PDB file of C-alpha atoms and ligand atoms in Angstrom:
ATOM      1  CA  MET H 105      86.888   4.893 -97.428  1.00 97.00           C
ATOM      2  CA  GLU H 106      83.745   3.596 -95.820  1.00 98.00           C
ATOM      3  CA  LEU H 107      81.694   0.397 -95.686  1.00 98.00           C
ATOM      4  CA  LYS H 108      77.977   0.487 -94.986  1.00 98.00           C
ATOM      5  CA  ILE H 109      76.999  -2.750 -93.261  1.00 98.00           C
ATOM      6  CA  CYS H 110      73.415  -3.953 -92.945  1.00 98.00           C
ATOM      7  CA  HIS H 111      72.611  -6.390 -90.142  1.00 98.00           C
ATOM      8  CA  LEU H 112      69.529  -8.143 -91.499  1.00 98.00           C
ATOM      9  CA  TYR H 113      67.035  -9.561 -88.981  1.00 98.00           C
ATOM     10  CA  PRO H 114      69.218  -9.058 -85.865  1.00 97.00           C
ATOM     11  CA  ASP H 115      66.047  -9.332 -83.756  1.00 94.00           C
ATOM     12  CA  VAL H 116      65.313 -12.875 -84.979  1.00 95.00           C
ATOM     13  CA  LEU H 117      68.582 -14.416 -86.245  1.00 96.00           C
ATOM     14  CA  ASN H 118      71.430 -14.312 -83.728  1.00 90.00           C
ATOM     15  CA  LEU H 119      72.809 -17.552 -82.264  1.00 92.00           C
ATOM     16  CA  TYR H 120      76.057 -18.390 -80.447  1.00 92.00           C
ATOM     17  CA  GLY H 121      77.420 -14.855 -80.651  1.00 92.00           C
ATOM     18  CA  ASP H 122      76.825 -14.335 -84.382  1.00 96.00           C
ATOM     19  CA  ARG H 123      76.653 -10.594 -83.676  1.00 96.00           C
ATOM     20  CA  GLY H 124      80.385 -10.809 -82.883  1.00 97.00           C
ATOM     21  CA  ASN H 125      81.001 -10.946 -86.642  1.00 98.00           C
ATOM     22  CA  ILE H 126      79.623  -7.426 -86.972  1.00 98.00           C
ATOM     23  CA  ILE H 127      81.770  -6.137 -84.093  1.00 98.00           C
ATOM     24  CA  CYS H 128      84.822  -7.830 -85.595  1.00 98.00           C
ATOM     25  CA  MET H 129      84.309  -6.386 -89.094  1.00 98.00           C
ATOM     26  CA  LYS H 130      83.659  -2.874 -87.761  1.00 98.00           C
ATOM     27  CA  LYS H 131      86.752  -2.962 -85.529  1.00 98.00           C
ATOM     28  CA  ARG H 132      89.043  -4.321 -88.244  1.00 98.00           C
ATOM     29  CA  LEU H 133      87.928  -1.485 -90.543  1.00 98.00           C
ATOM     30  CA  GLU H 134      88.231   1.241 -87.902  1.00 98.00           C
ATOM     31  CA  TRP H 135      91.686   0.063 -86.765  1.00 98.00           C
ATOM     32  CA  ARG H 136      92.762   0.828 -90.336  1.00 98.00           C
ATOM     33  CA  GLY H 137      91.092   4.223 -90.474  1.00 98.00           C
ATOM     34  CA  ILE H 138      88.199   2.996 -92.654  1.00 98.00           C
ATOM     35  CA  ASP H 139      84.752   4.239 -91.604  1.00 98.00           C
ATOM     36  CA  CYS H 140      81.965   1.767 -90.963  1.00 98.00           C
ATOM     37  CA  THR H 141      78.288   2.199 -90.251  1.00 98.00           C
ATOM     38  CA  VAL H 142      76.060  -0.664 -89.081  1.00 98.00           C
ATOM     39  CA  THR H 143      72.314  -0.466 -89.727  1.00 98.00           C
ATOM     40  CA  PRO H 144      70.012  -3.079 -88.184  1.00 98.00           C
ATOM     41  CA  LEU H 145      67.088  -4.011 -90.459  1.00 98.00           C
ATOM     42  CA  GLY H 146      64.596  -5.957 -88.392  1.00 97.00           C
ATOM     43  CA  LEU H 147      61.513  -7.971 -89.161  1.00 96.00           C
ATOM     44  CA  GLY H 148      58.890  -5.734 -90.810  1.00 95.00           C
ATOM     45  CA  SER H 149      61.298  -2.842 -91.494  1.00 97.00           C
ATOM     46  CA  ALA H 150      60.313  -0.784 -94.551  1.00 95.00           C
ATOM     47  CA  GLU H 151      63.903   0.304 -95.218  1.00 97.00           C
ATOM     48  CA  THR H 152      65.401  -1.168 -98.388  1.00 97.00           C
ATOM     49  CA  LEU H 153      68.794  -2.795 -98.953  1.00 97.00           C
ATOM     50  CA  ALA H 154      69.810  -0.032-101.379  1.00 96.00           C
ATOM     51  CA  GLY H 155      73.211   1.504-100.699  1.00 97.00           C
ATOM     52  CA  PHE H 156      74.618  -1.194 -98.422  1.00 98.00           C
ATOM     53  CA  ASP H 157      78.045  -2.642 -99.238  1.00 98.00           C
ATOM     54  CA  LEU H 158      77.844  -5.697 -97.000  1.00 98.00           C
ATOM     55  CA  VAL H 159      74.855  -7.576 -95.588  1.00 98.00           C
ATOM     56  CA  PHE H 160      75.223  -9.850 -92.545  1.00 98.00           C
ATOM     57  CA  ILE H 161      72.627 -12.501 -91.616  1.00 98.00           C
ATOM     58  CA  GLY H 162      73.027 -14.646 -88.478  1.00 98.00           C
ATOM     59  CA  GLY H 163      71.682 -18.091 -87.601  1.00 97.00           C
ATOM     60  CA  GLY H 164      68.368 -19.197 -86.144  1.00 94.00           C
ATOM     61  CA  GLN H 165      66.285 -22.227 -85.329  1.00 93.00           C
ATOM     62  CA  ASP H 166      63.792 -23.753 -87.764  1.00 92.00           C
ATOM     63  CA  PHE H 167      61.063 -21.861 -85.873  1.00 91.00           C
ATOM     64  CA  GLU H 168      62.658 -18.445 -86.440  1.00 93.00           C
ATOM     65  CA  GLN H 169      63.248 -19.226 -90.098  1.00 92.00           C
ATOM     66  CA  GLU H 170      59.550 -20.020 -90.498  1.00 92.00           C
ATOM     67  CA  VAL H 171      58.599 -16.771 -88.712  1.00 95.00           C
ATOM     68  CA  LEU H 172      60.559 -14.840 -91.349  1.00 96.00           C
ATOM     69  CA  LEU H 173      58.884 -16.415 -94.384  1.00 96.00           C
ATOM     70  CA  PRO H 174      56.063 -13.821 -94.747  1.00 96.00           C
ATOM     71  CA  ASP H 175      58.570 -10.953 -94.476  1.00 96.00           C
ATOM     72  CA  LEU H 176      60.755 -12.527 -97.168  1.00 97.00           C
ATOM     73  CA  GLN H 177      57.754 -12.947 -99.445  1.00 96.00           C
ATOM     74  CA  ARG H 178      56.650  -9.331 -98.938  1.00 95.00           C
ATOM     75  CA  GLY H 179      59.662  -8.219-100.979  1.00 96.00           C
ATOM     76  CA  ARG H 180      62.802  -8.816 -98.930  1.00 98.00           C
ATOM     77  CA  ALA H 181      63.642 -11.985-100.889  1.00 98.00           C
ATOM     78  CA  ALA H 182      63.483 -10.113-104.210  1.00 98.00           C
ATOM     79  CA  GLU H 183      65.696  -7.358-102.796  1.00 98.00           C
ATOM     80  CA  VAL H 184      68.262  -9.881-101.566  1.00 98.00           C
ATOM     81  CA  ARG H 185      68.318 -11.575-104.999  1.00 98.00           C
ATOM     82  CA  ALA H 186      68.889  -8.198-106.677  1.00 98.00           C
ATOM     83  CA  ALA H 187      71.661  -7.260-104.226  1.00 98.00           C
ATOM     84  CA  VAL H 188      73.418 -10.611-104.752  1.00 98.00           C
ATOM     85  CA  ALA H 189      73.209 -10.194-108.541  1.00 98.00           C
ATOM     86  CA  ASP H 190      74.631  -6.670-108.134  1.00 98.00           C
ATOM     87  CA  GLY H 191      77.718  -8.033-106.358  1.00 98.00           C
ATOM     88  CA  VAL H 192      76.928  -6.837-102.836  1.00 98.00           C
ATOM     89  CA  THR H 193      78.964  -8.813-100.293  1.00 98.00           C
ATOM     90  CA  PHE H 194      76.970 -11.106 -98.001  1.00 99.00           C
ATOM     91  CA  LEU H 195      78.077 -13.056 -94.962  1.00 98.00           C
ATOM     92  CA  ALA H 196      75.359 -15.467 -93.822  1.00 98.00           C
ATOM     93  CA  ILE H 197      75.637 -17.986 -90.998  1.00 98.00           C
ATOM     94  CA  CYS H 198      73.809 -21.313 -90.613  1.00 98.00           C
ATOM     95  CA  GLY H 199      70.054 -20.528 -90.595  1.00 97.00           C
ATOM     96  CA  GLY H 200      70.781 -17.266 -92.461  1.00 98.00           C
ATOM     97  CA  TYR H 201      72.957 -19.179 -94.938  1.00 98.00           C
ATOM     98  CA  GLN H 202      70.209 -21.767 -95.509  1.00 98.00           C
ATOM     99  CA  MET H 203      67.752 -18.944 -96.240  1.00 98.00           C
ATOM    100  CA  LEU H 204      69.778 -17.744 -99.237  1.00 98.00           C
ATOM    101  CA  GLY H 205      69.136 -21.074-100.961  1.00 98.00           C
ATOM    102  CA  ASN H 206      66.085 -22.458-102.741  1.00 98.00           C
ATOM    103  CA  TYR H 207      64.309 -24.261 -99.940  1.00 98.00           C
ATOM    104  CA  TYR H 208      64.603 -26.021 -96.605  1.00 97.00           C
ATOM    105  CA  GLU H 209      62.670 -29.160 -95.875  1.00 97.00           C
ATOM    106  CA  THR H 210      62.732 -29.594 -92.085  1.00 93.00           C
ATOM    107  CA  HIS H 211      63.126 -33.041 -90.523  1.00 92.00           C
ATOM    108  CA  THR H 212      59.448 -32.856 -89.543  1.00 91.00           C
ATOM    109  CA  GLY H 213      58.504 -32.424 -93.215  1.00 91.00           C
ATOM    110  CA  GLU H 214      57.698 -28.680 -93.453  1.00 91.00           C
ATOM    111  CA  LYS H 215      58.896 -27.180 -96.719  1.00 94.00           C
ATOM    112  CA  CYS H 216      60.094 -23.566 -96.456  1.00 95.00           C
ATOM    113  CA  ASP H 217      60.540 -21.813 -99.791  1.00 96.00           C
ATOM    114  CA  PHE H 218      63.522 -19.559 -99.301  1.00 97.00           C
ATOM    115  CA  ILE H 219      65.183 -16.674-101.168  1.00 98.00           C
ATOM    116  CA  CYS H 220      66.603 -18.519-104.228  1.00 98.00           C
ATOM    117  CA  ALA H 221      69.557 -16.136-104.392  1.00 98.00           C
ATOM    118  CA  VAL H 222      72.022 -19.046-104.702  1.00 98.00           C
ATOM    119  CA  ASN H 223      71.358 -22.473-106.180  1.00 98.00           C
ATOM    120  CA  PHE H 224      71.399 -24.898-103.250  1.00 98.00           C
ATOM    121  CA  HIS H 225      68.875 -26.553-100.965  1.00 98.00           C
ATOM    122  CA  THR H 226      68.765 -27.946 -97.444  1.00 98.00           C
ATOM    123  CA  VAL H 227      67.061 -31.030 -96.008  1.00 98.00           C
ATOM    124  CA  GLY H 228      66.729 -31.628 -92.260  1.00 97.00           C
ATOM    125  CA  ALA H 229      67.443 -34.887 -90.430  1.00 97.00           C
ATOM    126  CA  PRO H 230      66.699 -35.946 -86.832  1.00 96.00           C
ATOM    127  CA  GLU H 231      70.389 -36.244 -85.868  1.00 97.00           C
ATOM    128  CA  ARG H 232      71.983 -32.834 -85.470  1.00 98.00           C
ATOM    129  CA  MET H 233      75.541 -32.098 -86.565  1.00 98.00           C
ATOM    130  CA  ILE H 234      77.168 -30.484 -83.546  1.00 98.00           C
ATOM    131  CA  GLY H 235      80.682 -29.559 -82.482  1.00 97.00           C
ATOM    132  CA  ASN H 236      83.806 -27.577 -83.146  1.00 97.00           C
ATOM    133  CA  TYR H 237      85.024 -28.116 -86.696  1.00 98.00           C
ATOM    134  CA  PHE H 238      87.823 -27.122 -89.059  1.00 98.00           C
ATOM    135  CA  PHE H 239      87.792 -26.289 -92.737  1.00 98.00           C
ATOM    136  CA  ASN H 240      90.208 -24.970 -95.325  1.00 98.00           C
ATOM    137  CA  CYS H 241      88.836 -22.172 -97.486  1.00 98.00           C
ATOM    138  CA  THR H 242      89.207 -22.641-101.231  1.00 98.00           C
ATOM    139  CA  ALA H 243      91.796 -20.520-103.039  1.00 98.00           C
ATOM    140  CA  ASP H 244      88.931 -18.325-104.330  1.00 97.00           C
ATOM    141  CA  CYS H 245      88.054 -17.570-100.703  1.00 98.00           C
ATOM    142  CA  GLY H 246      91.586 -16.759 -99.573  1.00 98.00           C
ATOM    143  CA  GLY H 247      92.784 -20.284 -98.709  1.00 98.00           C
ATOM    144  CA  SER H 248      92.941 -19.804 -94.923  1.00 98.00           C
ATOM    145  CA  GLY H 249      92.209 -22.495 -92.296  1.00 98.00           C
ATOM    146  CA  VAL H 250      89.088 -21.801 -90.245  1.00 98.00           C
ATOM    147  CA  VAL H 251      87.888 -23.029 -86.834  1.00 98.00           C
ATOM    148  CA  ALA H 252      84.256 -22.606 -85.797  1.00 98.00           C
ATOM    149  CA  PHE H 253      81.310 -24.264 -84.059  1.00 97.00           C
ATOM    150  CA  GLU H 254      78.431 -25.909 -85.925  1.00 98.00           C
ATOM    151  CA  ASN H 255      75.000 -27.041 -84.710  1.00 98.00           C
ATOM    152  CA  HIS H 256      72.465 -27.843 -87.412  1.00 98.00           C
ATOM    153  CA  SER H 257      69.882 -30.363 -88.453  1.00 97.00           C
ATOM    154  CA  GLY H 258      69.906 -29.202 -92.075  1.00 98.00           C
ATOM    155  CA  ARG H 259      72.073 -30.890 -94.700  1.00 98.00           C
ATOM    156  CA  THR H 260      72.924 -28.456 -97.484  1.00 98.00           C
ATOM    157  CA  PHE H 261      73.554 -29.616-101.045  1.00 98.00           C
ATOM    158  CA  LEU H 262      75.112 -27.188-103.508  1.00 98.00           C
ATOM    159  CA  GLY H 263      73.623 -26.984-107.004  1.00 98.00           C
ATOM    160  CA  HIS H 264      75.483 -27.467-110.270  1.00 96.00           C
ATOM    161  CA  GLY H 265      78.345 -24.993-110.690  1.00 94.00           C
ATOM    162  CA  VAL H 266      78.063 -23.553-107.181  1.00 98.00           C
ATOM    163  CA  GLN H 267      81.359 -23.596-105.272  1.00 98.00           C
ATOM    164  CA  PRO H 268      81.811 -24.214-101.531  1.00 99.00           C
ATOM    165  CA  LEU H 269      83.502 -21.792 -99.149  1.00 99.00           C
ATOM    166  CA  GLY H 270      85.882 -24.588 -98.193  1.00 98.00           C
ATOM    167  CA  HIS H 271      86.425 -28.246 -97.339  1.00 98.00           C
ATOM    168  CA  VAL H 272      86.178 -29.753 -93.853  1.00 98.00           C
ATOM    169  CA  THR H 273      89.003 -31.722 -92.274  1.00 98.00           C
ATOM    170  CA  ARG H 274      87.188 -32.148 -88.901  1.00 98.00           C
ATOM    171  CA  GLY H 275      83.429 -32.077 -88.365  1.00 98.00           C
ATOM    172  CA  PHE H 276      80.494 -32.074 -90.750  1.00 98.00           C
ATOM    173  CA  GLY H 277      80.186 -28.857 -92.812  1.00 98.00           C
ATOM    174  CA  ASN H 278      77.387 -28.681 -95.378  1.00 98.00           C
ATOM    175  CA  ASN H 279      76.050 -32.222 -95.064  1.00 98.00           C
ATOM    176  CA  GLY H 280      78.557 -34.561 -93.390  1.00 98.00           C
ATOM    177  CA  THR H 281      79.030 -36.553 -96.591  1.00 98.00           C
ATOM    178  CA  ASP H 282      80.645 -34.632 -99.464  1.00 98.00           C
ATOM    179  CA  GLY H 283      83.292 -32.751 -97.435  1.00 98.00           C
ATOM    180  CA  THR H 284      82.129 -29.306 -98.519  1.00 98.00           C
ATOM    181  CA  GLU H 285      81.496 -26.413 -96.162  1.00 99.00           C
ATOM    182  CA  GLY H 286      79.498 -23.287 -96.907  1.00 99.00           C
ATOM    183  CA  VAL H 287      79.153 -21.513-100.199  1.00 99.00           C
ATOM    184  CA  ARG H 288      80.851 -18.851-102.291  1.00 98.00           C
ATOM    185  CA  TRP H 289      78.691 -17.416-105.054  1.00 98.00           C
ATOM    186  CA  GLN H 290      79.398 -13.990-106.569  1.00 98.00           C
ATOM    187  CA  ASN H 291      80.278 -12.073-103.389  1.00 98.00           C
ATOM    188  CA  VAL H 292      78.135 -14.240-101.123  1.00 98.00           C
ATOM    189  CA  PHE H 293      79.916 -16.093 -98.301  1.00 99.00           C
ATOM    190  CA  GLY H 294      77.723 -18.627 -96.498  1.00 98.00           C
ATOM    191  CA  SER H 295      78.938 -20.812 -93.627  1.00 98.00           C
ATOM    192  CA  TYR H 296      77.721 -23.092 -90.863  1.00 98.00           C
ATOM    193  CA  GLY H 297      80.345 -21.530 -88.588  1.00 98.00           C
ATOM    194  CA  HIS H 298      79.054 -19.994 -85.379  1.00 97.00           C
ATOM    195  CA  GLY H 299      81.284 -19.105 -82.555  1.00 90.00           C
ATOM    196  CA  SER H 300      81.375 -16.326 -83.696  1.00 95.00           C
ATOM    197  CA  LEU H 301      83.091 -17.102 -86.980  1.00 98.00           C
ATOM    198  CA  LEU H 302      85.274 -14.089 -87.776  1.00 98.00           C
ATOM    199  CA  PRO H 303      87.017 -12.957 -84.554  1.00 98.00           C
ATOM    200  CA  LYS H 304      89.249 -16.061 -84.336  1.00 97.00           C
ATOM    201  CA  ASN H 305      89.637 -16.348 -88.108  1.00 98.00           C
ATOM    202  CA  PRO H 306      91.102 -12.956 -89.022  1.00 98.00           C
ATOM    203  CA  ALA H 307      92.304 -13.991 -92.491  1.00 98.00           C
ATOM    204  CA  LEU H 308      88.754 -14.879 -93.530  1.00 98.00           C
ATOM    205  CA  ALA H 309      87.444 -11.664 -91.934  1.00 98.00           C
ATOM    206  CA  ASP H 310      89.883  -9.601 -93.993  1.00 98.00           C
ATOM    207  CA  PHE H 311      89.152 -11.539 -97.175  1.00 98.00           C
ATOM    208  CA  ILE H 312      85.455 -10.707 -96.845  1.00 98.00           C
ATOM    209  CA  LEU H 313      86.129  -7.047 -96.018  1.00 98.00           C
ATOM    210  CA  GLN H 314      88.527  -6.777 -98.948  1.00 98.00           C
ATOM    211  CA  THR H 315      85.896  -8.246-101.279  1.00 98.00           C
ATOM    212  CA  ALA H 316      83.428  -5.536-100.235  1.00 98.00           C
ATOM    213  CA  LEU H 317      86.000  -2.725-100.401  1.00 98.00           C
ATOM    214  CA  GLU H 318      87.266  -3.759-103.847  1.00 98.00           C
ATOM    215  CA  ARG H 319      83.753  -3.802-105.303  1.00 98.00           C
ATOM    216  CA  LYS H 320      83.361  -0.206-104.141  1.00 98.00           C
ATOM    217  CA  TYR H 321      86.835   1.286-104.583  1.00 98.00           C
ATOM    218  CA  GLY H 322      88.777  -1.042-106.880  1.00 97.00           C
ATOM    219  CA  GLN H 323      91.990  -2.810-105.880  1.00 95.00           C
ATOM    220  CA  CYS H 324      92.870  -2.213-102.234  1.00 91.00           C
ATOM    221  CA  ASP H 325      95.452  -3.628 -99.865  1.00 91.00           C
ATOM    222  CA  LEU H 326      94.472  -3.903 -96.218  1.00 97.00           C
ATOM    223  CA  ALA H 327      97.192  -2.816 -93.793  1.00 97.00           C
ATOM    224  CA  PRO H 328      98.285  -5.705 -91.540  1.00 97.00           C
ATOM    225  CA  LEU H 329      97.007  -5.686 -87.927  1.00 98.00           C
ATOM    226  CA  ASP H 330      98.441  -7.217 -84.761  1.00 98.00           C
ATOM    227  CA  ASP H 331      96.415 -10.450 -84.726  1.00 98.00           C
ATOM    228  CA  SER H 332      98.281 -12.162 -81.871  1.00 98.00           C
ATOM    229  CA  MET H 333      95.156 -12.443 -79.651  1.00 97.00           C
ATOM    230  CA  GLU H 334      92.963 -13.605 -82.531  1.00 98.00           C
ATOM    231  CA  LEU H 335      95.483 -16.212 -83.629  1.00 98.00           C
ATOM    232  CA  ALA H 336      95.981 -17.452 -80.047  1.00 98.00           C
ATOM    233  CA  ALA H 337      92.213 -18.097 -79.914  1.00 97.00           C
ATOM    234  CA  HIS H 338      92.337 -19.770 -83.338  1.00 98.00           C
ATOM    235  CA  TYR H 339      95.165 -22.141 -82.359  1.00 97.00           C
ATOM    236  CA  GLU H 340      93.615 -22.926 -78.969  1.00 96.00           C
ATOM    237  CA  ILE H 341      90.521 -24.332 -80.718  1.00 94.00           C
ATOM    238  CA  SER H 342      92.416 -26.014 -83.571  1.00 95.00           C
ATOM    239  CA  LYS H 343      94.624 -27.780 -80.974  1.00 95.00           C
ATOM    240  CA  ARG H 344      91.481 -29.440 -79.547  1.00 92.00           C
ATOM    241  CA  LEU H 345      90.545 -30.773 -82.973  1.00 91.00           C
TER     242      LEU H 345
HETATM  243  N1  LIG X 582      67.505 -24.366 -88.346  1.00 86.11           N
HETATM  244  C1  LIG X 582      68.677 -24.783 -88.909  1.00 86.11           C
HETATM  245  C2  LIG X 582      69.120 -26.204 -88.638  1.00 86.11           C
HETATM  246  O1  LIG X 582      68.978 -26.728 -87.535  1.00 86.11           O
HETATM  247  C3  LIG X 582      69.742 -23.758 -88.556  1.00 86.11           C
HETATM  248  C4  LIG X 582      70.316 -23.858 -87.173  1.00 86.11           C
HETATM  249  C5  LIG X 582      71.290 -22.764 -86.851  1.00 86.11           C
HETATM  250  O2  LIG X 582      71.243 -21.642 -87.382  1.00 86.11           O
HETATM  251  N2  LIG X 582      72.187 -23.038 -85.929  1.00 86.11           N
HETATM  252  O3  LIG X 582      69.591 -26.806 -89.554  1.00 86.11           O
END
């Protein structure tokens, strides 16, 4: 078995160790004897998204998101929409997550038209939402508890019929008001969780990997790993919350 991972815009979107999600996914596959290739697709790359099983997009400031707009409009946005509709697995963090939605209106009033792959939008505010936070994934996303770090101005509001990744018990999540965190749409997982997200949340990491493997190979059971280090990190942060 093999997963082909695309790291989209690694040169522009990578905050608070987001790249650690790629390392984590690759290691968790290889420890189980599953091959994994990682292909960086940077700004201006002519390579298409065809053939990838999983696409990772990290976070970035408002400025970096604006820098990417012309590249998205040159065809990348249409490719992402097609890949999402085709069931490709996505993991997108914060700024990358916001970009999968319809638009982002920054707190200074700039309107960025985004990818429109998932029906939600984001509106910025002067007060940022910052800190370690905790959320419980929905049953459709494996049901695990997740610790992570958030730092965003944008408030994300999910559209009709679009489900969250989970619900916050500490911190802000999507908008600090409705209790939702992130998004799950088709095989898209979006989250505000930096930190990086996956290394100290191994159950969510495996749920995402399993989603990608099952699309490609049908039902598959991932062999258990020794997660004592990962869980020690998880509980250390959850203790502080
Ligand atoms: N620019 C976005 C915001 O502040 C995303 C920030 C991030 O990726 N951490 O809302």
